[in-house]
CSV table of C-alpha atoms in Angstrom, one decimal:
chain,number,residue,atom,x,y,z
A,1,MET,CA,105.1,61.8,4.8
A,2,ARG,CA,101.9,61.5,7.5
A,3,LEU,CA,101.6,64.9,8.4
A,4,ILE,CA,99.2,63.8,10.8
A,5,SER,CA,101.5,64.5,13.1
A,6,LEU,CA,101.0,67.8,12.8
A,7,LEU,CA,97.4,67.8,12.0
A,8,ALA,CA,97.2,66.3,15.7
A,9,LEU,CA,98.0,69.4,17.2
A,10,THR,CA,95.8,71.4,14.8
A,11,LEU,CA,93.0,69.0,13.5
A,12,LEU,CA,89.8,72.1,14.8
A,13,ALA,CA,90.6,74.6,15.2
A,14,GLY,CA,91.6,76.1,18.5
A,15,ILE,CA,92.8,73.5,19.9
A,16,GLN,CA,95.6,74.9,21.4
A,17,THR,CA,93.4,76.8,24.3
A,18,ALA,CA,90.7,74.4,23.7
A,19,GLU,CA,90.5,72.1,26.9
A,20,ALA,CA,91.6,68.6,28.0
A,21,ASP,CA,89.0,67.2,27.4
A,22,GLU,CA,88.3,68.1,23.5
A,23,LYS,CA,91.7,66.5,23.0
A,24,MET,CA,91.3,63.5,23.9
A,25,ALA,CA,87.9,63.3,22.4
A,26,ASP,CA,89.4,64.1,19.4
A,27,THR,CA,92.5,61.8,19.6
A,28,CYS,CA,90.2,59.3,19.8
A,29,LEU,CA,87.8,60.8,16.2
A,30,ARG,CA,91.5,60.7,14.8
A,31,THR,CA,92.3,57.3,15.7
A,32,LYS,CA,89.7,56.5,14.0
A,33,ILE,CA,89.8,58.7,11.0
A,34,TRP,CA,93.0,56.9,10.4
A,35,ASP,CA,91.8,53.4,10.9
A,36,GLY,CA,89.0,54.7,8.3
A,37,TYR,CA,91.1,55.6,5.7
A,38,GLY,CA,92.5,51.9,4.9
A,39,GLU,CA,88.8,50.5,5.4
A,40,GLY,CA,88.1,52.9,1.9
A,41,TRP,CA,86.3,56.3,4.9
A,42,ALA,CA,87.3,59.6,3.8
A,43,VAL,CA,86.4,62.8,5.8
A,44,ARG,CA,83.2,65.8,4.9
A,45,THR,CA,83.5,67.1,8.0
A,46,ALA,CA,85.5,67.0,11.6
A,47,THR,CA,84.0,68.5,14.5
A,48,THR,CA,83.9,69.0,17.7
A,49,ALA,CA,82.1,70.6,20.7
A,50,SER,CA,81.5,71.2,24.4
A,51,LEU,CA,79.1,69.5,26.0
A,52,ALA,CA,77.4,68.7,29.7
A,53,GLN,CA,74.6,65.8,30.9
A,54,GLY,CA,71.1,66.2,28.8
A,55,GLU,CA,72.9,69.1,26.0
A,56,HIS,CA,73.0,68.0,22.9
A,57,ARG,CA,73.9,68.6,19.6
A,58,VAL,CA,72.0,69.7,16.1
A,59,TYR,CA,73.8,69.2,12.9
A,60,LEU,CA,72.0,69.3,9.3
A,61,VAL,CA,73.9,67.7,6.2
A,62,THR,CA,73.1,67.1,3.3
A,63,LEU,CA,74.4,62.8,2.5
A,64,TYR,CA,74.3,62.2,-1.2
A,65,ALA,CA,72.2,59.6,-2.8
A,66,GLY,CA,74.7,56.0,-3.4
A,67,ASN,CA,77.1,56.9,-0.7
A,68,GLU,CA,77.0,55.9,2.2
A,69,TYR,CA,77.1,57.1,5.4
A,70,LYS,CA,79.7,56.6,8.2
A,71,LEU,CA,78.8,58.6,11.2
A,72,GLN,CA,81.8,58.8,14.7
A,73,VAL,CA,81.7,60.0,17.4
A,74,CYS,CA,84.2,60.5,20.3
A,75,GLY,CA,84.1,61.6,23.6
A,76,ASP,CA,86.1,62.4,27.0
A,77,ASP,CA,86.5,60.4,29.6
A,78,SER,CA,84.2,62.3,31.2
A,79,ALA,CA,81.1,61.5,29.2
A,80,THR,CA,80.1,57.5,29.9
A,81,ASP,CA,77.0,57.2,27.5
A,82,ILE,CA,76.8,59.6,24.4
A,83,ASP,CA,74.2,59.4,21.4
A,84,LEU,CA,74.5,60.1,18.7
A,85,VAL,CA,71.0,59.7,16.4
A,86,LEU,CA,69.9,60.6,12.7
A,87,HIS,CA,66.9,62.1,11.4
A,88,ASP,CA,65.5,63.2,7.5
A,89,ALA,CA,64.4,66.9,7.4
A,90,GLU,CA,60.8,66.1,8.4
A,91,GLY,CA,62.4,64.9,12.5
A,92,VAL,CA,61.2,61.8,11.8
A,93,GLU,CA,64.0,59.5,13.3
A,94,LEU,CA,65.9,57.1,11.1
A,95,VAL,CA,69.4,55.5,13.1
A,96,ARG,CA,70.2,55.9,16.7
A,97,ASP,CA,73.7,54.1,17.8
A,98,GLN,CA,72.1,50.8,19.7
A,99,THR,CA,75.6,50.7,22.4
A,100,ASN,CA,75.8,52.4,26.4
A,101,ASP,CA,79.3,53.9,26.0
A,102,ARG,CA,81.2,57.6,24.5
A,103,GLU,CA,82.2,56.2,21.2
A,104,PRO,CA,78.7,55.9,20.0
A,105,VAL,CA,78.5,54.8,15.3
A,106,VAL,CA,75.9,55.1,13.1
A,107,THR,CA,76.2,54.2,9.1
A,108,TYR,CA,73.6,55.3,7.1
A,109,LYS,CA,73.2,54.7,3.5
A,110,PRO,CA,70.2,57.4,1.9
A,111,ALA,CA,68.1,56.4,-0.9
A,112,ASN,CA,67.7,60.1,-1.5
A,113,THR,CA,69.6,62.8,-1.9
A,114,GLU,CA,68.5,65.0,1.2
A,115,THR,CA,68.8,67.1,4.0
A,116,TYR,CA,69.8,64.8,7.3
A,117,TYR,CA,69.5,66.0,10.9
A,118,VAL,CA,72.4,64.6,13.8
A,119,VAL,CA,71.9,64.6,16.5
A,120,LEU,CA,74.6,64.5,19.4
A,121,TYR,CA,73.2,63.8,22.8
A,122,ALA,CA,75.0,63.6,26.0
A,123,GLY,CA,73.4,61.2,28.2
A,124,GLN,CA,75.7,60.8,30.8
A,125,VAL,CA,79.2,63.1,31.4
A,126,ALA,CA,79.8,63.8,35.1
A,127,GLU,CA,77.4,65.8,38.1
A,128,GLY,CA,79.6,69.4,37.0
A,129,GLN,CA,81.8,68.3,34.4
A,130,ASN,CA,81.3,69.2,30.8
A,131,ALA,CA,82.2,66.8,28.0
A,132,GLY,CA,85.0,67.0,24.9
A,133,VAL,CA,82.8,64.8,22.2
A,134,ALA,CA,84.3,64.6,18.8
A,135,MET,CA,82.2,64.0,16.1
A,136,ALA,CA,83.0,63.4,12.1
A,137,VAL,CA,80.5,62.2,9.1
A,138,THR,CA,82.3,60.0,6.8
A,139,TYR,CA,81.0,58.4,3.0
A,140,LYS,CA,81.7,56.1,1.4
B,1,MET,CA,68.4,51.3,22.2
B,2,ALA,CA,71.3,49.5,25.1
B,3,PRO,CA,69.5,50.1,28.3
B,4,ARG,CA,70.7,53.5,30.5
B,5,TRP,CA,70.9,53.9,33.6
B,6,ILE,CA,70.1,57.4,34.2
B,7,LEU,CA,66.8,58.6,34.9
B,8,LEU,CA,66.2,61.2,32.9
B,9,SER,CA,68.0,64.8,33.3
B,10,LEU,CA,66.4,68.4,34.0
B,11,SER,CA,69.0,70.2,31.9
B,12,LEU,CA,67.4,67.7,29.4
B,13,LEU,CA,63.9,69.1,29.7
B,14,VAL,CA,65.8,72.7,29.4
B,15,GLY,CA,67.6,71.3,26.7
B,16,CYS,CA,65.1,70.2,23.9
B,17,THR,CA,62.1,71.4,23.4
B,18,GLY,CA,61.5,67.6,21.9
B,19,GLU,CA,58.7,64.9,23.3
B,20,GLU,CA,59.8,62.6,25.3
B,21,GLN,CA,58.7,59.6,25.1
B,22,PRO,CA,59.8,56.2,26.8
B,23,ALA,CA,61.8,53.7,25.4
B,24,GLU,CA,60.3,50.6,25.9
B,25,GLN,CA,62.0,48.8,29.3
B,26,PRO,CA,64.7,45.3,28.3
B,27,ALA,CA,63.5,42.4,30.1
B,28,GLU,CA,66.3,41.7,32.2
B,29,GLN,CA,67.3,45.4,34.6
B,30,PRO,CA,70.1,45.8,37.1
B,31,ALA,CA,66.9,46.9,40.3
B,32,GLU,CA,69.2,49.3,41.9
B,33,GLN,CA,68.9,51.4,38.5
B,34,PRO,CA,66.1,52.6,36.3
B,35,ALA,CA,66.2,52.4,32.6
B,36,THR,CA,66.6,56.1,30.6
B,37,PRO,CA,64.3,56.2,27.7
B,38,ASP,CA,65.6,56.9,24.8
B,39,VAL,CA,65.6,61.1,24.1
B,40,GLN,CA,63.4,61.6,21.4
B,41,PHE,CA,64.0,65.4,19.4
B,42,ASN,CA,60.2,66.8,17.3
B,43,PRO,CA,61.0,68.5,14.1
B,44,ASP,CA,60.7,72.6,15.7
B,45,THR,CA,64.3,71.4,17.8
B,46,LEU,CA,65.3,70.3,14.4
B,47,LYS,CA,65.9,73.0,12.8
B,48,ALA,CA,65.8,75.2,15.6
B,49,ASP,CA,69.0,74.2,16.3
B,50,ALA,CA,71.1,72.7,13.5
B,51,GLU,CA,74.6,74.1,13.0
B,52,ASN,CA,75.5,74.2,9.7
B,53,VAL,CA,78.8,73.0,9.8
B,54,THR,CA,78.8,69.8,8.4
B,55,LEU,CA,76.0,70.9,5.7
B,56,VAL,CA,77.9,70.8,2.9
B,57,PRO,CA,79.4,67.7,0.5
B,58,SER,CA,83.2,68.5,-0.2
B,59,PRO,CA,84.4,68.6,-3.9
B,60,ALA,CA,86.3,64.9,-3.1
B,61,GLU,CA,82.5,63.3,-2.3
B,62,MET,CA,80.9,64.4,-5.2
B,63,GLN,CA,83.4,62.3,-7.0
B,64,ARG,CA,83.0,60.1,-5.2
B,65,ALA,CA,78.5,60.0,-5.7
B,66,LEU,CA,79.1,60.8,-9.2
B,67,ALA,CA,80.4,56.5,-10.0
B,68,ASN,CA,77.9,55.4,-7.3
B,69,ALA,CA,74.6,57.1,-9.6
B,70,GLY,CA,76.6,55.3,-12.1
B,71,LEU,CA,78.8,58.5,-14.6
B,72,THR,CA,81.6,57.4,-14.9
B,73,SER,CA,83.6,61.0,-16.0
B,74,GLU,CA,86.0,62.1,-13.9
B,75,LEU,CA,86.5,64.8,-12.4
B,76,ALA,CA,90.4,65.5,-12.3
B,77,SER,CA,90.4,65.3,-16.1
B,78,MET,CA,87.2,68.4,-16.0
B,79,VAL,CA,89.0,70.6,-13.9
B,80,SER,CA,90.3,74.1,-16.2
B,81,ASP,CA,93.7,74.9,-16.6
B,82,LYS,CA,93.5,78.5,-15.9
B,83,ASP,CA,95.6,79.7,-13.5
B,84,ILE,CA,93.6,81.6,-10.1
B,85,GLY,CA,94.8,83.4,-8.2
B,86,THR,CA,94.2,85.0,-4.3
B,87,ASP,CA,96.1,88.5,-5.1
B,88,VAL,CA,93.2,90.2,-4.4
B,89,GLU,CA,91.6,93.0,-2.7
B,90,ASN,CA,88.2,91.8,-1.6
B,91,LEU,CA,87.9,89.3,1.0
B,92,ASP,CA,85.1,87.6,0.4
B,93,GLN,CA,86.5,87.0,-3.6
B,94,VAL,CA,89.6,85.9,-1.9
B,95,ALA,CA,87.8,83.1,0.5
B,96,VAL,CA,85.6,82.3,-2.6
B,97,ARG,CA,88.6,82.5,-5.2
B,98,THR,CA,90.7,80.3,-2.3
B,99,GLY,CA,87.8,77.3,-2.5
B,100,VAL,CA,87.0,76.9,-6.0
B,101,ILE,CA,91.8,76.3,-5.6
B,102,LEU,CA,90.9,73.4,-2.4
B,103,ALA,CA,88.3,72.4,-4.6
B,104,GLU,CA,91.1,71.7,-7.1
B,105,VAL,CA,93.5,71.1,-5.3
B,106,VAL,CA,91.8,67.6,-3.7
B,107,LEU,CA,90.8,66.0,-7.7
B,108,THR,CA,93.9,66.7,-8.6
B,109,LEU,CA,96.4,66.0,-6.2
B,110,LYS,CA,97.0,62.0,-7.4
B,111,ASP,CA,97.9,63.0,-10.9
B,112,ALA,CA,99.2,66.8,-11.4
B,113,PRO,CA,102.2,68.0,-12.2
B,114,LYS,CA,104.0,68.9,-9.5
B,115,GLU,CA,104.4,72.4,-12.5
B,116,LYS,CA,100.0,72.5,-12.4
B,117,LEU,CA,99.7,71.5,-8.7
B,118,VAL,CA,102.1,73.5,-6.0
B,119,PRO,CA,101.5,76.7,-7.7
B,120,ARG,CA,97.5,76.3,-7.1
B,121,LEU,CA,98.8,75.1,-3.1
B,122,GLU,CA,100.8,78.1,-3.3
B,123,SER,CA,97.9,80.5,-4.5
B,124,MET,CA,95.9,78.5,-1.4
B,125,LYS,CA,98.3,79.8,0.8
B,126,ALA,CA,98.0,83.2,0.5
B,127,GLY,CA,93.7,82.8,-0.1
B,128,PHE,CA,94.7,81.5,4.0
B,129,VAL,CA,97.4,83.6,4.4
B,130,LYS,CA,95.2,87.0,3.4
B,131,LEU,CA,92.6,85.6,5.2
B,132,GLY,CA,94.0,85.7,8.2
B,133,ALA,CA,93.9,81.5,8.8
B,134,GLY,CA,95.8,81.5,12.1
B,135,ASP,CA,99.4,79.1,12.3
B,136,ASP,CA,97.9,75.7,11.4
B,137,ILE,CA,96.8,76.0,6.9
B,138,PRO,CA,99.5,77.7,6.1
B,139,PRO,CA,102.7,75.9,7.6
B,140,THR,CA,100.3,72.1,6.5
B,141,ILE,CA,99.9,73.0,2.5
B,142,ASP,CA,104.2,74.2,3.2
B,143,GLU,CA,104.5,70.6,4.1
B,144,LEU,CA,102.0,69.0,1.3
B,145,ILE,CA,104.1,71.4,-1.9
B,146,SER,CA,107.4,70.1,0.0
B,147,SER,CA,106.5,67.0,-0.4
B,148,ILE,CA,105.0,66.9,-4.0
B,149,ASN,CA,108.6,68.1,-4.4
B,150,ASN,CA,110.5,65.7,-3.6
B,151,ASP,CA,107.8,63.1,-5.6
B,152,LEU,CA,106.5,61.6,-2.8
B,153,ASN,CA,104.1,59.1,-3.4
B,154,ARG,CA,101.2,61.4,-4.0
B,155,GLU,CA,98.6,58.0,-1.9
B,156,ASP,CA,99.8,58.6,0.7
B,157,LEU,CA,99.6,62.0,0.5
B,158,LEU,CA,95.4,62.0,-0.3
B,159,ASP,CA,94.7,61.4,3.4
B,160,ASP,CA,96.3,64.2,4.6
B,161,VAL,CA,95.0,66.9,2.1
B,162,ASP,CA,91.5,64.7,2.7
B,163,LEU,CA,91.8,66.3,6.4
B,164,LEU,CA,92.8,69.4,4.9
B,165,SER,CA,90.0,69.9,3.8
B,166,GLY,CA,87.3,68.1,5.8
B,167,ALA,CA,89.0,69.2,9.9
B,168,MET,CA,91.1,72.0,9.2
B,169,VAL,CA,88.9,74.1,7.5
B,170,PRO,CA,85.8,73.8,8.4
B,171,GLU,CA,87.0,74.4,12.0
B,172,LEU,CA,88.5,77.3,10.6
B,173,GLU,CA,88.7,80.4,12.9
B,174,THR,CA,90.3,83.3,11.3
B,175,GLU,CA,90.7,87.0,12.1
B,176,ALA,CA,88.8,87.7,9.2
B,177,GLY,CA,85.1,86.4,10.4
B,178,ASP,CA,82.0,83.9,10.0
B,179,TRP,CA,82.3,84.0,6.6
B,180,VAL,CA,85.4,83.3,5.8
B,181,VAL,CA,84.4,79.4,5.6
B,182,PRO,CA,81.4,79.1,4.7
B,183,LEU,CA,82.4,81.0,0.8
B,184,ILE,CA,85.1,79.3,1.5
B,185,GLN,CA,83.5,76.4,0.9
B,186,ALA,CA,81.3,77.9,-1.0
B,187,GLY,CA,83.7,78.5,-4.1
B,188,SER,CA,84.6,74.4,-3.7
B,189,TRP,CA,81.3,73.0,-3.4
B,190,LEU,CA,80.6,75.8,-6.9
B,191,GLU,CA,83.6,74.4,-8.9
B,192,GLY,CA,81.8,70.4,-7.5
B,193,ALA,CA,78.3,71.8,-9.1
B,194,HIS,CA,79.8,73.3,-12.3
B,195,LEU,CA,82.6,70.0,-12.6
B,196,VAL,CA,78.7,67.4,-12.1
B,197,SER,CA,76.2,69.4,-14.3
B,198,GLY,CA,79.1,69.0,-17.1
B,199,ALA,CA,79.3,65.2,-16.0
B,200,ILE,CA,76.1,64.7,-16.8
B,201,GLU,CA,75.4,67.0,-19.5
B,202,SER,CA,78.6,65.3,-21.6
B,203,GLU,CA,76.5,61.1,-20.3
B,204,SER,CA,73.4,62.7,-21.2
B,205,LYS,CA,72.3,61.0,-17.7
B,206,PHE,CA,70.2,64.7,-17.4
B,207,ASP,CA,67.9,61.5,-14.3
B,208,ALA,CA,71.3,61.3,-11.7
B,209,ALA,CA,70.8,66.0,-11.8
B,210,GLY,CA,68.2,65.6,-9.2
B,211,SER,CA,70.3,63.4,-7.5
B,212,LEU,CA,73.2,65.5,-7.5
B,213,LEU,CA,73.1,68.7,-7.6
B,214,ARG,CA,69.8,69.1,-5.9
B,215,GLN,CA,70.8,71.2,-3.2
B,216,PRO,CA,68.7,73.6,-1.1
B,217,GLU,CA,69.8,74.1,1.7
B,218,VAL,CA,73.3,74.3,1.0
B,219,VAL,CA,72.5,76.9,-1.7
B,220,GLU,CA,71.0,79.0,1.2
B,221,TYR,CA,73.4,78.5,3.7
B,222,PHE,CA,76.0,80.3,0.7
B,223,LEU,CA,73.9,83.2,-0.2
B,224,LYS,CA,72.9,84.1,3.8
B,225,TYR,CA,76.9,85.2,3.8
B,226,VAL,CA,77.4,86.0,0.9
B,227,GLN,CA,74.4,88.9,1.8
B,228,ARG,CA,75.4,89.5,4.8
B,229,GLU,CA,75.3,93.1,5.9
B,230,GLY,CA,78.5,94.8,7.1
B,231,GLY,CA,81.3,97.1,7.1
B,232,ASP,CA,83.7,94.9,5.3
B,233,LYS,CA,82.1,93.3,3.2
B,234,ALA,CA,82.4,96.0,-0.1
B,235,PRO,CA,80.9,95.9,-3.9
B,236,ASP,CA,82.5,93.5,-5.2
B,237,GLU,CA,82.0,92.6,-9.4
B,238,VAL,CA,83.0,88.8,-8.6
B,239,VAL,CA,80.7,88.7,-5.5
B,240,LYS,CA,77.2,90.0,-7.1
B,241,GLN,CA,77.7,87.1,-9.9
B,242,LEU,CA,77.8,84.6,-7.3
B,243,GLU,CA,74.7,86.1,-5.4
B,244,ALA,CA,73.1,86.4,-9.0
B,245,THR,CA,73.9,82.6,-9.1
B,246,LEU,CA,73.3,81.6,-5.9
B,247,VAL,CA,70.0,82.7,-7.0
B,248,LYS,CA,69.2,80.8,-9.6
B,249,LEU,CA,70.2,77.7,-8.3
B,250,LYS,CA,68.2,78.6,-5.2
B,251,GLU,CA,65.3,78.5,-7.8
B,252,ILE,CA,66.0,75.4,-10.0
B,253,ALA,CA,66.1,73.8,-6.4
B,254,SER,CA,62.9,74.3,-5.5
B,255,LYS,CA,61.5,72.4,-8.1
B,256,PRO,CA,60.0,68.7,-7.5
B,257,SER,CA,63.3,67.8,-10.5
B,258,LEU,CA,65.7,69.2,-13.0
B,259,SER,CA,64.8,68.5,-16.6
B,260,GLU,CA,67.8,69.1,-18.0
B,261,GLU,CA,68.0,72.7,-19.5
B,262,ASP,CA,68.3,73.4,-15.4
B,263,VAL,CA,71.5,71.5,-15.6
B,264,LYS,CA,72.7,73.3,-19.0
B,265,GLU,CA,72.2,76.4,-16.5
B,266,ILE,CA,73.4,75.2,-13.4
B,267,HIS,CA,76.4,74.3,-15.8
B,268,ALA,CA,76.5,78.3,-17.2
B,269,ALA,CA,75.4,80.6,-13.7
B,270,THR,CA,78.4,78.3,-11.9
B,271,GLY,CA,81.1,78.7,-15.0
B,272,ALA,CA,79.9,82.5,-15.0
B,273,VAL,CA,81.2,83.0,-11.6
B,274,LEU,CA,84.4,80.4,-12.0
B,275,SER,CA,85.6,82.6,-15.2
B,276,MET,CA,85.5,85.6,-13.4
B,277,LEU,CA,88.3,84.2,-10.6
């Protein structure tokens, strides 16, 4: 049985009242998460945000030494460039996605168990619109 | 970072107090579009804007970290057989109990007998209902119960439970308030920390304790919600014990490294809360 059909409707709270753009981002992310299971990735957390151009979100995340982490993002059609950056607890930038698109991915294997900062930044979004952005922290 | 073709917007400068520094200009650029610098964020901005939705590791992630640290214990085999119900008045306690059961379900789904697993799922569902968890999670749990009762392949259900724990619960909006998710997470984390500290102790791998158990920000995050003020927060012995445990864990986690005694103290302190459930 796959509950994913049900989860598709409910993966992230508030989806029944969410903007269509967040649904789009969520659907894209869900597909990536599901594909990841086949490669041994599991989910720490998935969350959504709505970002206008130039806006950002910062997430605190505890990463275990020895585990490998993959941060995955999907933006909706109104976004053409979403950036994803990982910083250590001191704010030092560790990894930055190297793409210029709305589906950035970053992988990182920490040497120490620490708290890190994940930054989502809306680099390019259609004028006057908010982009629906979904992000997952996955690990293996 | 690949080149970008827009100028840094004014909204960025307003929305981020970080120091923006232009990236190196790539060698070849189309003449009509200037490259956009990589946006930089300073530590003050990161700290001020940080949200905690992704902060807390899951019990399954703890198991993975345990294995990656070279410990051979299976947390699933260490889960207590004790039935933890959610039929209590205090909603803080309901949330913590629901979180503990969620951790047990995540860890034991693959191998636990259905006679053990189904009651756990039913208690968990009752907890979510009591917390006013909306229309989504209870039917999802019903689907899981049905699948287990029909002896469907447990391997196929692992990913579904992973999504329930990792995606649905953290984004849960309940009638009770925004403290519910942190306290559910606190219950799950408490169970995980108890099992991990027990595994470290039984294998005498105390040098792994720092990387597996030292998470001061997580403890502080839970404490903030346990110690919150509010009319919905009634005095409760379990919640008092949870608060005392978290204060103790915060003190231990503030040390630069963890000793054998620290691990034993973590195991005992977390066990003190769990034994009251």
